[in-house]
Amino acid sequence: MEMLKTWADSAADLVAVAAGRKSADLVLRNACLVNVQTREILDGWDVAVACGRFAYVGPDAGHCIGPDTELADLQGRYLIPGFCDGHMHIESGMLTPAEFARAVIPHGTTTMFTDPHEIANVFGLRGVRLMHDEAQLQPVNIYTQMPSCAPSAPGLETTGSGIGPEDVAEAMTWPGIVGLGEMMNFPGVVAGDAMLLAEMAETVKAGKVIGGHYASPDLGPAFHAYAAGGPADDHEGVAEADAIARVRQGMRAMLRLGSAWYDVERQITAVTERGLDPRNFILCTDDCHSGTLVNDGHMNRVLRHAIACGCEPLIALQMATINTATHFGLERELGSIAPGRRADLIVTSDLRSLPVETVYARGRKVAQDGDCLVACPHLDWPDDTRRSVNLGKTLSATDFEIAAPDGANQVKAKVIGVVENQAPTRALTADLPVRDGVVEGAGDVCQIALVERHKGTGGVVNGFVSGFGYQGNVAVASTVAHDSHHMIVVGTDRDSMARASMRLAEVGGGVTVFRDGAELALVDLPIAGLMSDRPAAEVAAKAQAMVEAMVACGCTLNNAYMQHSLLALVVIPELRISDLGLVDVTRFELTDLFEKDTL
């Protein structure tokens, strides 16, 4: 793929085209141009493109047209900047960067700011470099944020690989690195952890942006201390007060609508009702699985939702274009239709329903009416990245037994309570029966296990979870297990849990659903146990079959798989599981499975 020239290297051509001395490569005529710089619609304007950048943006580009200029008459349709996703994880789509790009280009996403901390937990800096290198091959803009927290909570989990300040310093020299990924270990920052402060210092020295992640409702001194450390944005807000607190501290509030996160509606009222300056608000997805991308969209879905929540369309568009570009110091490079910027454009006939009719990236037509028109090159992934599930032994039902305290006929156990459509869990307790010295689930409480899969230790940590509603003898296993990405197995039957675990070891990772000893569905994710290099539609079909299998097993939760994959996320309250045990995230410490008064 031909490399895009910088503005500096293109300036002579851009000036010549704008002045009429040279012909443009592309001219789009008779547009209703949405100017996100001024928040106005300019009727009947033209756009001339050269060298993949805007040369002329004005009422008449006739002087830029030559015999070889490609012409398109928009007949009054709207011309808007390509969408920017301010915070996201490609791995959550179960796709490699190439296939993720191919999936979202038809939805109008032309710029992504990605944090590959999922693969960093498996393969460390090398994994980040592989993601970065494939991202650089794409026909759209995929910027990489160097992951900051692998492990996300030292002492509470063990990762396949780690990240330190020296890794951050090296990554800051790579061409596609735009900053530091979300600083999830907010208690560490508040406590003044030297390593975390060093990572942030390396980012600041490089003149790049520190991503934030403050997953706590505490907006007192701890929040202020976190902001003082340097994080420039935060996507973990769930209420209007969270968004307001962040922007008042000079941070950008990132409002997310992912496959499982519905945090826009409760926060956008800071703009729509409280009247705060919207330029400090950014829309993002955080985590979108392949089914959402194929069936519902990407940033276009977020924008439609924000507009449905009462946000003015032009303000919402700013939150998904210029606001994002400005935040990352790229306002002179992308995010608007203005001279010198990358010619990333969407043609649409309505600013509320936002049908994405035509997409241009770097002046090239890349999608039309839902079809991707360009190649998205693949990296040649090394063989060892496809062999990352190392259990160390053959697991059996006994590995999933939870021994009761001596003499107990019943125990009071701590239970992870899933909260539908939200990242936080609840710390619950339940009185559970004991049979033959083994604690059993009861009612809505079933078993959860964290199976170590990086070092081949054979370790299995067992606990209890509620909220999935599984019935019968079932098990669901996944090697997508944020953030350390061991293997999470949830089930009502220990034999099925063992079978599901060994199945994922056999295929190199993914998600599987077992019932009565037989596999109902499999999503194979052979790259790092996180991603497939198959097309999004194919992966989405397997994912849909997996979702349907979970429903067939009695689960009625919205986006239950996403909830499943986050049960080991030991940086978001209240209760989680890791390879080291049950984690009380309100205290950031390991805790016992049974209450002390359990007997």
Coordinates of C-alpha atoms in Angstrom, one line a residue:
M1 CA 0.0 0.0 0.0
E2 CA 1.3 3.5 -0.9
M3 CA 2.3 5.4 2.2
L4 CA 0.5 8.7 2.9
K5 CA 2.7 11.7 2.5
T6 CA 2.9 14.1 5.4
W7 CA 1.2 17.5 5.2
A8 CA 4.6 19.1 4.9
D9 CA 5.6 16.8 2.0
S10 CA 2.3 17.4 0.3
A11 CA 2.0 21.2 0.9
A12 CA 3.3 22.2 -2.5
D13 CA 0.8 20.1 -4.3
L14 CA -2.1 21.1 -2.0
V15 CA -1.3 24.8 -2.5
A16 CA -1.1 24.3 -6.3
V17 CA -4.5 22.5 -6.3
A18 CA -6.2 25.0 -4.1
A19 CA -4.9 27.9 -6.2
G20 CA -6.0 26.2 -9.4
R21 CA -2.6 25.6 -10.9
K22 CA -2.9 21.8 -10.6
S23 CA -5.7 19.4 -10.9
A24 CA -7.1 17.6 -7.9
D25 CA -7.2 13.8 -7.7
L26 CA -10.9 13.9 -6.5
V27 CA -13.5 16.5 -6.3
L28 CA -16.8 16.1 -4.4
R29 CA -19.4 18.6 -5.5
N30 CA -22.7 20.0 -4.3
A31 CA -22.4 18.7 -0.7
C32 CA -24.1 19.8 2.5
L33 CA -20.7 20.0 4.3
V34 CA -20.8 19.5 8.1
N35 CA -18.0 21.7 9.5
V36 CA -17.2 20.4 12.9
Q37 CA -14.7 23.2 13.5
T38 CA -17.6 25.7 13.6
R39 CA -20.6 23.4 14.1
E40 CA -22.4 24.5 11.0
I41 CA -23.8 23.0 7.8
L42 CA -22.5 24.7 4.6
D43 CA -24.9 24.0 1.8
G44 CA -23.6 23.6 -1.7
W45 CA -19.9 23.4 -0.9
D46 CA -17.2 21.4 -2.7
V47 CA -14.2 19.5 -1.6
A48 CA -11.0 18.9 -3.6
V49 CA -8.5 16.2 -2.6
A50 CA -4.9 15.7 -3.6
C51 CA -2.2 13.4 -2.1
G52 CA -4.8 11.8 0.1
R53 CA -5.5 15.1 1.8
F54 CA -7.9 18.0 1.5
A55 CA -6.6 20.7 -0.7
Y56 CA -9.6 23.0 -1.1
V57 CA -12.8 23.1 1.0
G58 CA -15.2 25.9 -0.2
P59 CA -18.2 27.0 -2.3
D60 CA -16.8 26.1 -5.7
A61 CA -13.9 23.8 -6.6
G62 CA -14.4 24.2 -10.3
H63 CA -10.9 25.6 -10.6
C64 CA -9.4 22.4 -9.1
I65 CA -10.9 20.1 -11.8
G66 CA -8.8 18.7 -14.6
P67 CA -9.1 16.0 -17.2
D68 CA -8.0 13.3 -14.8
T69 CA -9.9 14.4 -11.8
E70 CA -12.4 11.9 -10.3
L71 CA -15.8 13.7 -9.9
A72 CA -18.7 12.9 -7.7
D73 CA -21.9 15.0 -7.5
L74 CA -23.4 14.5 -4.0
Q75 CA -26.7 16.2 -5.0
G76 CA -27.1 17.9 -1.6
R77 CA -26.2 14.9 0.6
Y78 CA -24.2 15.5 3.8
L79 CA -20.4 15.2 3.9
I80 CA -19.1 14.5 7.3
P81 CA -15.6 13.6 8.7
G82 CA -14.8 9.9 9.1
F83 CA -15.6 8.7 12.6
C84 CA -12.9 8.4 15.3
D85 CA -13.1 5.8 18.1
G86 CA -11.3 7.4 21.1
H87 CA -10.8 4.3 23.1
M88 CA -11.1 0.7 22.1
H89 CA -9.6 -2.8 22.2
I90 CA -9.4 -4.6 18.8
E91 CA -9.0 -7.9 20.6
S92 CA -12.6 -7.6 22.0
G93 CA -13.9 -8.0 18.5
M94 CA -12.2 -11.4 18.4
L95 CA -10.5 -10.2 15.3
T96 CA -7.0 -9.2 14.2
P97 CA -6.4 -5.5 13.3
A98 CA -6.8 -6.3 9.6
E99 CA -10.2 -8.0 9.9
F100 CA -11.4 -5.5 12.5
A101 CA -10.6 -2.7 10.0
R102 CA -12.4 -4.6 7.2
A103 CA -15.5 -4.9 9.5
V104 CA -15.7 -1.2 10.6
I105 CA -14.7 0.6 7.4
P106 CA -18.2 0.2 5.9
H107 CA -19.6 1.7 9.1
G108 CA -17.6 4.9 8.6
T109 CA -14.9 4.4 11.1
T110 CA -11.6 5.8 9.6
T111 CA -9.6 6.3 12.8
M112 CA -9.2 4.1 15.9
F113 CA -7.2 4.7 19.1
T114 CA -6.5 1.2 20.3
D115 CA -5.0 -0.2 23.5
P116 CA -3.8 -3.8 22.8
H117 CA -3.5 -4.6 26.5
E118 CA -5.2 -7.9 26.0
I119 CA -2.4 -9.3 23.9
A120 CA 0.2 -7.5 26.1
N121 CA -1.0 -9.8 29.0
V122 CA -0.2 -12.8 26.9
F123 CA 2.9 -11.9 24.9
G124 CA 4.1 -8.6 26.4
L125 CA 5.8 -5.9 24.3
R126 CA 6.2 -8.4 21.5
G127 CA 2.5 -8.9 21.2
V128 CA 2.0 -5.1 21.2
R129 CA 4.5 -4.7 18.4
L130 CA 2.7 -7.4 16.3
M131 CA -0.6 -5.5 16.7
H132 CA 1.0 -2.2 16.0
D133 CA 2.7 -3.6 12.9
E134 CA -0.5 -5.0 11.4
A135 CA -2.3 -1.8 12.3
Q136 CA 0.2 0.2 10.3
L137 CA -0.6 -1.8 7.2
Q138 CA -4.2 -0.8 7.1
P139 CA -5.9 1.7 4.7
V140 CA -7.4 3.6 7.6
N141 CA -5.8 5.1 10.7
I142 CA -5.2 2.8 13.6
Y143 CA -3.1 4.4 16.3
T144 CA -1.8 2.3 19.2
Q145 CA -1.6 3.2 22.8
M146 CA 1.1 1.4 24.6
P147 CA -0.5 -0.7 27.4
S148 CA 0.3 0.5 30.9
C149 CA -0.9 -2.3 33.1
A150 CA 0.2 -5.8 32.5
P151 CA -0.6 -7.1 35.0
S152 CA -3.3 -4.6 35.7
A153 CA -3.1 -5.3 39.4
P154 CA 0.3 -6.7 40.5
G155 CA 0.0 -9.1 43.4
L156 CA -3.6 -10.0 42.5
E157 CA -3.0 -11.8 39.2
T158 CA -0.3 -13.4 37.1
T159 CA 0.1 -12.6 33.4
G160 CA 1.8 -14.4 30.6
S161 CA 4.1 -11.4 30.2
G162 CA 4.5 -8.0 31.9
I163 CA 5.0 -4.4 30.9
G164 CA 7.4 -2.0 32.6
P165 CA 8.7 1.6 32.1
E166 CA 11.5 0.5 29.8
D167 CA 8.9 -1.1 27.5
V168 CA 6.9 2.1 27.5
A169 CA 10.0 4.1 26.7
E170 CA 10.8 1.9 23.7
A171 CA 7.3 1.9 22.4
M172 CA 7.1 5.7 22.4
T173 CA 9.6 5.6 19.6
W174 CA 7.4 3.5 17.3
P175 CA 5.6 5.5 14.5
G176 CA 2.1 4.5 15.3
I177 CA 2.2 4.9 19.1
V178 CA 0.0 7.8 20.2
G179 CA 0.2 7.5 24.0
L180 CA -0.1 5.3 27.0
G181 CA -3.0 3.0 27.3
E182 CA -5.6 3.2 30.1
M183 CA -3.9 3.4 33.5
M184 CA -6.1 0.8 35.2
N185 CA -4.2 0.5 38.4
F186 CA -5.7 3.7 39.9
P187 CA -5.0 2.7 43.5
G188 CA -1.4 2.3 42.5
V189 CA -1.3 5.8 41.0
V190 CA -3.1 7.3 44.1
A191 CA -0.6 5.6 46.4
G192 CA 2.3 7.0 44.3
D193 CA 3.6 3.7 42.9
A194 CA 7.0 4.4 41.4
M195 CA 6.7 2.1 38.4
L196 CA 3.4 3.5 37.3
L197 CA 4.6 7.1 37.8
A198 CA 7.7 6.2 35.7
E199 CA 5.5 4.8 32.9
M200 CA 3.5 8.0 32.8
A201 CA 6.7 10.1 33.0
E202 CA 8.0 8.3 29.9
T203 CA 4.8 9.1 28.1
V204 CA 4.9 12.8 29.0
K205 CA 8.6 13.0 28.0
A206 CA 7.6 11.8 24.6
G207 CA 4.9 14.4 24.3
K208 CA 2.1 11.9 24.2
V209 CA -1.2 11.3 25.9
I210 CA -1.8 9.2 29.1
G211 CA -5.1 7.2 28.9
G212 CA -7.2 7.0 32.1
H213 CA -9.3 4.4 33.8
Y214 CA -10.7 5.4 37.2
A215 CA -13.3 2.7 38.0
S216 CA -14.5 4.1 41.3
P217 CA -17.4 6.2 42.4
D218 CA -15.2 8.0 44.9
L219 CA -14.8 11.5 43.6
G220 CA -12.9 12.7 46.7
P221 CA -9.2 13.1 47.3
A222 CA -8.4 9.8 45.6
F223 CA -9.9 10.9 42.3
H224 CA -8.1 14.3 42.6
A225 CA -4.8 12.4 43.2
Y226 CA -5.4 10.2 40.2
A227 CA -6.0 13.3 38.0
A228 CA -2.8 14.9 39.3
G229 CA -0.9 11.9 38.1
G230 CA -1.5 12.7 34.5
P231 CA -4.3 10.6 33.0
A232 CA -5.9 12.9 30.4
D233 CA -9.2 11.0 29.8
D234 CA -11.4 8.5 31.4
H235 CA -14.1 6.1 30.0
E236 CA -15.1 4.5 33.2
G237 CA -17.8 7.0 34.2
V238 CA -21.3 5.6 34.7
A239 CA -23.2 8.7 35.9
E240 CA -23.5 12.4 35.1
A241 CA -21.5 13.3 38.2
D242 CA -18.6 11.2 36.9
A243 CA -18.5 13.0 33.5
I244 CA -18.7 16.5 35.2
A245 CA -15.9 15.7 37.7
R246 CA -13.6 14.6 34.9
V247 CA -14.0 17.6 32.7
R248 CA -13.7 20.0 35.6
Q249 CA -10.3 18.5 36.3
G250 CA -9.1 19.1 32.7
M251 CA -9.7 15.5 31.6
R252 CA -11.8 14.4 28.7
A253 CA -14.9 12.4 29.5
M254 CA -15.1 9.5 27.2
L255 CA -18.6 8.2 27.0
R256 CA -18.8 4.6 25.9
L257 CA -21.3 2.4 24.1
G258 CA -19.9 -1.0 23.6
S259 CA -21.4 -4.4 23.2
A260 CA -22.1 -4.6 26.9
W261 CA -21.5 -1.0 28.2
Y262 CA -24.4 1.5 28.0
D263 CA -22.8 4.5 29.7
V264 CA -23.7 7.3 27.2
E265 CA -27.2 8.0 28.3
R266 CA -26.5 8.6 32.0
Q267 CA -23.6 10.9 31.3
I268 CA -24.5 12.9 28.2
T269 CA -27.0 14.9 30.3
A270 CA -23.9 16.9 31.4
V271 CA -24.1 18.4 27.9
T272 CA -27.7 18.1 27.0
E273 CA -29.2 19.3 30.3
R274 CA -26.4 20.9 32.3
G275 CA -25.0 22.8 29.3
L276 CA -21.3 22.0 29.8
D277 CA -18.9 22.7 27.0
P278 CA -19.2 19.6 24.7
R279 CA -15.7 19.9 23.2
N280 CA -14.3 18.0 26.3
F281 CA -16.6 15.0 25.6
I282 CA -15.6 12.1 23.4
L283 CA -17.6 9.1 22.2
C284 CA -16.0 5.6 22.2
T285 CA -16.8 1.9 22.1
D286 CA -14.2 0.4 24.5
D287 CA -15.3 -3.2 23.7
C288 CA -17.3 -4.4 20.7
H289 CA -17.6 -8.0 19.8
S290 CA -17.8 -9.2 16.2
G291 CA -21.6 -9.7 16.2
T292 CA -22.2 -6.1 17.1
L293 CA -19.8 -4.9 14.3
V294 CA -21.5 -7.1 11.7
N295 CA -25.1 -6.5 12.8
D296 CA -25.3 -3.2 14.5
G297 CA -22.3 -1.1 13.6
H298 CA -19.4 0.6 15.3
M299 CA -19.1 4.4 15.9
N300 CA -22.1 5.0 13.8
R301 CA -24.1 3.0 16.4
V302 CA -22.7 5.1 19.2
L303 CA -23.6 8.3 17.4
R304 CA -27.1 7.2 16.7
H305 CA -27.5 6.3 20.4
A306 CA -26.1 9.7 21.6
I307 CA -28.5 11.5 19.2
A308 CA -31.4 9.4 20.5
C309 CA -30.4 10.4 24.0
G310 CA -31.0 14.0 23.1
C311 CA -27.7 15.2 21.9
E312 CA -27.8 17.6 18.9
P313 CA -26.4 15.7 15.8
L314 CA -23.6 18.2 15.1
I315 CA -22.5 18.1 18.7
A316 CA -22.5 14.3 18.7
L317 CA -20.5 14.4 15.5
Q318 CA -17.9 16.6 17.1
M319 CA -17.6 14.0 19.9
A320 CA -16.7 11.4 17.4
T321 CA -14.4 13.4 15.2
I322 CA -12.7 16.7 16.0
N323 CA -12.9 16.3 19.8
T324 CA -11.1 13.0 19.6
A325 CA -8.4 14.3 17.2
T326 CA -7.8 17.3 19.4
H327 CA -7.4 15.2 22.4
F328 CA -4.6 13.2 20.9
G329 CA -2.8 16.2 19.4
L330 CA -3.9 15.3 15.9
E331 CA -6.4 18.1 15.2
R332 CA -4.2 19.2 12.3
E333 CA -4.1 15.7 10.9
L334 CA -7.6 14.3 11.1
G335 CA -11.1 14.7 12.5
S336 CA -12.4 17.5 10.3
I337 CA -12.9 18.5 6.7
A338 CA -10.3 21.2 6.3
P339 CA -7.2 21.9 4.2
G340 CA -4.2 19.6 4.9
R341 CA -6.1 17.0 6.9
R342 CA -6.4 13.4 5.8
A343 CA -9.3 13.1 3.4
D344 CA -11.4 10.8 5.6
L345 CA -15.0 11.3 4.7
I346 CA -18.5 9.9 4.9
V347 CA -21.4 10.6 2.6
T348 CA -24.8 10.3 4.3
S349 CA -28.3 11.4 3.5
D350 CA -29.5 12.0 7.1
L351 CA -27.7 13.4 10.2
R352 CA -29.9 11.6 12.7
S353 CA -30.2 8.0 11.4
L354 CA -26.7 8.3 9.8
P355 CA -26.9 5.9 7.0
V356 CA -23.2 5.4 5.9
E357 CA -23.5 5.4 2.1
T358 CA -20.0 6.1 0.9
V359 CA -16.7 6.1 2.9
Y360 CA -13.4 7.7 1.8
A361 CA -10.2 7.2 3.6
R362 CA -7.1 9.3 2.6
G363 CA -9.0 10.3 -0.5
R364 CA -9.7 6.8 -1.7
K365 CA -13.2 5.3 -1.8
V366 CA -13.0 2.4 0.7
A367 CA -16.7 1.5 1.2
Q368 CA -20.0 1.8 -0.6
D369 CA -23.4 0.8 0.8
G370 CA -22.0 -1.5 3.4
D371 CA -19.3 -3.2 1.3
C372 CA -15.6 -2.8 2.0
L373 CA -13.9 -2.0 -1.3
V374 CA -10.2 -2.2 -0.2
A375 CA -7.8 -4.8 0.9
C376 CA -6.8 -4.9 4.6
P377 CA -3.4 -6.6 4.7
H378 CA -2.6 -9.3 7.2
L379 CA 0.6 -9.7 9.2
D380 CA 2.2 -13.1 9.1
W381 CA 1.6 -14.1 12.7
P382 CA 4.4 -16.3 14.2
D383 CA 3.6 -19.9 14.9
D384 CA 4.0 -19.6 18.7
T385 CA 1.2 -16.9 18.8
R386 CA -1.1 -19.7 17.8
R387 CA 0.0 -22.0 20.6
S388 CA -0.8 -20.0 23.7
V389 CA -3.0 -22.3 25.7
N390 CA -0.8 -24.3 28.0
L391 CA -2.7 -26.1 30.8
G392 CA 0.2 -28.3 31.9
K393 CA -2.1 -31.3 32.5
T394 CA -5.3 -33.0 31.5
L395 CA -8.1 -31.5 33.6
S396 CA -10.9 -33.7 35.1
A397 CA -14.0 -33.0 37.2
T398 CA -12.0 -33.3 40.4
D399 CA -10.0 -30.2 39.5
F400 CA -13.3 -28.2 39.9
E401 CA -14.3 -29.6 43.3
I402 CA -14.6 -27.0 46.1
A403 CA -13.8 -28.7 49.4
A404 CA -16.0 -27.6 52.3
P405 CA -14.6 -26.9 55.8
D406 CA -14.3 -30.0 57.9
G407 CA -17.7 -31.0 59.3
A408 CA -19.7 -28.4 57.4
N409 CA -23.1 -29.4 56.0
Q410 CA -23.7 -25.9 54.7
V411 CA -21.4 -22.9 54.0
K412 CA -21.9 -19.2 53.6
A413 CA -19.9 -18.5 50.4
K414 CA -18.9 -15.3 48.7
V415 CA -20.4 -15.0 45.3
I416 CA -19.6 -12.8 42.3
G417 CA -22.9 -11.2 41.3
V418 CA -23.1 -10.2 37.6
V419 CA -24.8 -6.8 36.9
E420 CA -26.5 -6.7 33.5
N421 CA -25.0 -4.2 31.0
Q422 CA -22.4 -2.9 33.5
A423 CA -18.8 -3.7 34.1
P424 CA -18.9 -3.7 38.0
T425 CA -20.0 -6.8 39.8
R426 CA -21.6 -7.2 43.2
A427 CA -20.1 -8.9 46.2
L428 CA -22.8 -11.3 47.3
T429 CA -23.1 -14.2 49.8
A430 CA -25.1 -17.4 49.6
D431 CA -25.8 -20.3 51.8
L432 CA -24.7 -23.3 49.8
P433 CA -25.2 -27.0 50.5
V434 CA -22.4 -29.5 51.0
R435 CA -22.5 -33.1 49.6
D436 CA -19.8 -35.6 50.4
G437 CA -17.5 -32.8 51.6
V438 CA -17.9 -30.8 48.4
V439 CA -19.7 -27.5 48.2
E440 CA -22.3 -27.3 45.5
G441 CA -24.0 -24.5 43.7
A442 CA -27.7 -23.9 44.3
G443 CA -30.5 -21.9 42.6
D444 CA -28.9 -19.2 40.4
V445 CA -25.4 -19.7 42.0
C446 CA -23.1 -21.8 39.8
Q447 CA -19.4 -22.5 39.8
I448 CA -16.7 -20.4 38.3
A449 CA -13.1 -21.4 37.8
L450 CA -10.0 -19.6 36.7
V451 CA -7.7 -22.0 34.9
E452 CA -4.0 -21.0 34.4
R453 CA -3.1 -21.2 30.8
H454 CA 0.2 -19.2 30.3
K455 CA 2.8 -21.1 32.2
G456 CA 1.3 -24.6 32.2
T457 CA 1.1 -24.8 36.0
G458 CA -2.1 -26.8 36.1
G459 CA -3.6 -24.4 38.5
V460 CA -7.3 -24.1 38.9
V461 CA -9.0 -21.5 41.3
N462 CA -12.6 -22.2 42.0
G463 CA -15.4 -20.0 43.2
F464 CA -19.1 -19.1 42.7
V465 CA -21.0 -16.7 40.5
S466 CA -24.7 -15.7 40.1
G467 CA -26.7 -14.0 37.4
F468 CA -26.3 -16.3 34.4
G469 CA -29.3 -18.5 35.1
Y470 CA -27.8 -21.7 33.6
Q471 CA -29.9 -24.8 33.9
G472 CA -29.0 -28.5 33.5
N473 CA -25.4 -29.8 33.1
V474 CA -23.6 -27.0 31.3
A475 CA -20.3 -25.2 31.1
V476 CA -19.0 -22.2 29.2
A477 CA -15.2 -21.7 28.9
S478 CA -13.3 -18.8 27.4
T479 CA -9.6 -17.9 27.0
V480 CA -10.7 -14.3 26.6
A481 CA -10.6 -13.4 30.3
H482 CA -9.8 -9.7 30.9
D483 CA -7.2 -8.7 31.7
S484 CA -4.7 -11.5 32.4
H485 CA -6.5 -13.8 29.9
H486 CA -6.1 -17.1 31.6
M487 CA -9.3 -19.3 31.1
I488 CA -12.6 -18.6 32.8
V489 CA -15.0 -21.5 33.1
V490 CA -18.5 -21.1 34.4
G491 CA -20.8 -24.1 34.8
T492 CA -23.2 -26.2 36.8
D493 CA -21.4 -29.5 36.0
R494 CA -17.8 -30.2 36.8
D495 CA -17.3 -32.8 34.1
S496 CA -18.6 -30.4 31.5
M497 CA -16.2 -27.7 32.9
A498 CA -13.3 -30.1 32.4
R499 CA -14.3 -31.1 28.9
A500 CA -14.8 -27.4 27.9
S501 CA -11.3 -26.5 29.3
M502 CA -9.6 -29.3 27.4
R503 CA -11.4 -28.4 24.2
L504 CA -10.0 -24.9 24.3
A505 CA -6.5 -26.3 24.9
E506 CA -7.0 -28.5 21.8
V507 CA -8.0 -25.6 19.4
G508 CA -5.6 -23.0 20.8
G509 CA -8.2 -20.9 22.6
G510 CA -11.6 -19.3 22.1
V511 CA -15.0 -19.8 23.6
T512 CA -16.9 -23.1 23.9
V513 CA -20.3 -24.1 25.3
F514 CA -20.9 -27.6 26.6
R515 CA -24.2 -29.2 27.7
D516 CA -24.6 -32.8 28.9
G517 CA -21.0 -33.6 27.8
A518 CA -21.4 -32.4 24.2
E519 CA -20.2 -29.2 22.6
L520 CA -23.0 -26.9 21.5
A521 CA -20.8 -24.1 20.0
L522 CA -17.2 -23.1 19.5
V523 CA -15.6 -19.8 18.5
D524 CA -12.0 -20.7 17.8
L525 CA -9.6 -17.8 18.5
P526 CA -6.2 -19.3 17.7
I527 CA -4.1 -16.1 17.8
A528 CA -3.1 -15.6 21.5
G529 CA -6.3 -17.3 22.4
L530 CA -7.9 -13.9 21.7
M531 CA -8.4 -13.4 18.0
S532 CA -9.2 -15.0 14.7
D533 CA -7.8 -13.9 11.4
R534 CA -11.0 -15.0 9.6
P535 CA -13.5 -12.4 8.3
A536 CA -15.7 -10.7 10.9
A537 CA -18.9 -12.2 9.4
E538 CA -17.6 -15.7 9.8
V539 CA -16.4 -15.0 13.4
A540 CA -19.7 -13.3 14.1
A541 CA -21.7 -16.3 12.9
K542 CA -19.8 -18.5 15.3
A543 CA -20.2 -16.0 18.1
Q544 CA -23.9 -15.9 17.4
A545 CA -24.1 -19.6 17.6
M546 CA -22.3 -19.4 20.9
V547 CA -24.7 -16.8 22.3
E548 CA -27.7 -19.0 21.2
A549 CA -26.1 -21.9 22.9
M550 CA -25.8 -19.9 26.1
V551 CA -29.5 -19.0 25.8
A552 CA -30.3 -22.7 25.2
C553 CA -28.5 -23.4 28.5
G554 CA -30.9 -21.0 30.3
C555 CA -29.0 -17.7 30.2
T556 CA -31.1 -14.6 29.6
L557 CA -28.5 -11.9 30.3
N558 CA -27.9 -9.2 27.6
N559 CA -24.4 -9.8 26.2
A560 CA -23.8 -12.6 28.7
Y561 CA -20.5 -13.5 27.0
M562 CA -19.0 -10.1 27.5
Q563 CA -20.0 -10.4 31.2
H564 CA -18.4 -13.8 31.3
S565 CA -15.1 -12.5 29.9
L566 CA -14.8 -9.8 32.5
L567 CA -15.2 -11.9 35.6
A568 CA -11.4 -11.9 36.1
L569 CA -11.1 -8.1 35.7
V570 CA -9.5 -7.4 39.0
V571 CA -9.4 -3.6 38.6
I572 CA -13.2 -3.1 38.6
P573 CA -15.2 -3.6 41.8
E574 CA -16.5 -5.4 43.6
L575 CA -15.6 -9.1 43.5
R576 CA -13.5 -11.0 40.9
I577 CA -11.5 -14.1 40.5
S578 CA -7.9 -14.5 39.5
D579 CA -5.2 -17.3 39.3
L580 CA -4.3 -16.3 42.8
G581 CA -7.8 -16.5 44.3
L582 CA -10.9 -14.5 45.0
V583 CA -10.3 -10.7 44.8
D584 CA -12.0 -8.1 46.8
V585 CA -11.6 -5.1 44.4
T586 CA -13.0 -2.6 46.9
R587 CA -10.0 -3.3 49.0
F588 CA -7.6 -4.5 46.3
E589 CA -6.8 -7.7 48.2
L590 CA -7.3 -11.4 48.1
T591 CA -10.2 -12.7 50.2
D592 CA -11.4 -16.1 51.4
L593 CA -14.2 -17.9 49.5
F594 CA -16.1 -18.6 52.7
E595 CA -17.3 -16.2 55.3
K596 CA -15.7 -16.7 58.7
D597 CA -19.0 -17.6 60.3
T598 CA -19.6 -20.3 57.6
L599 CA -20.0 -23.2 60.0

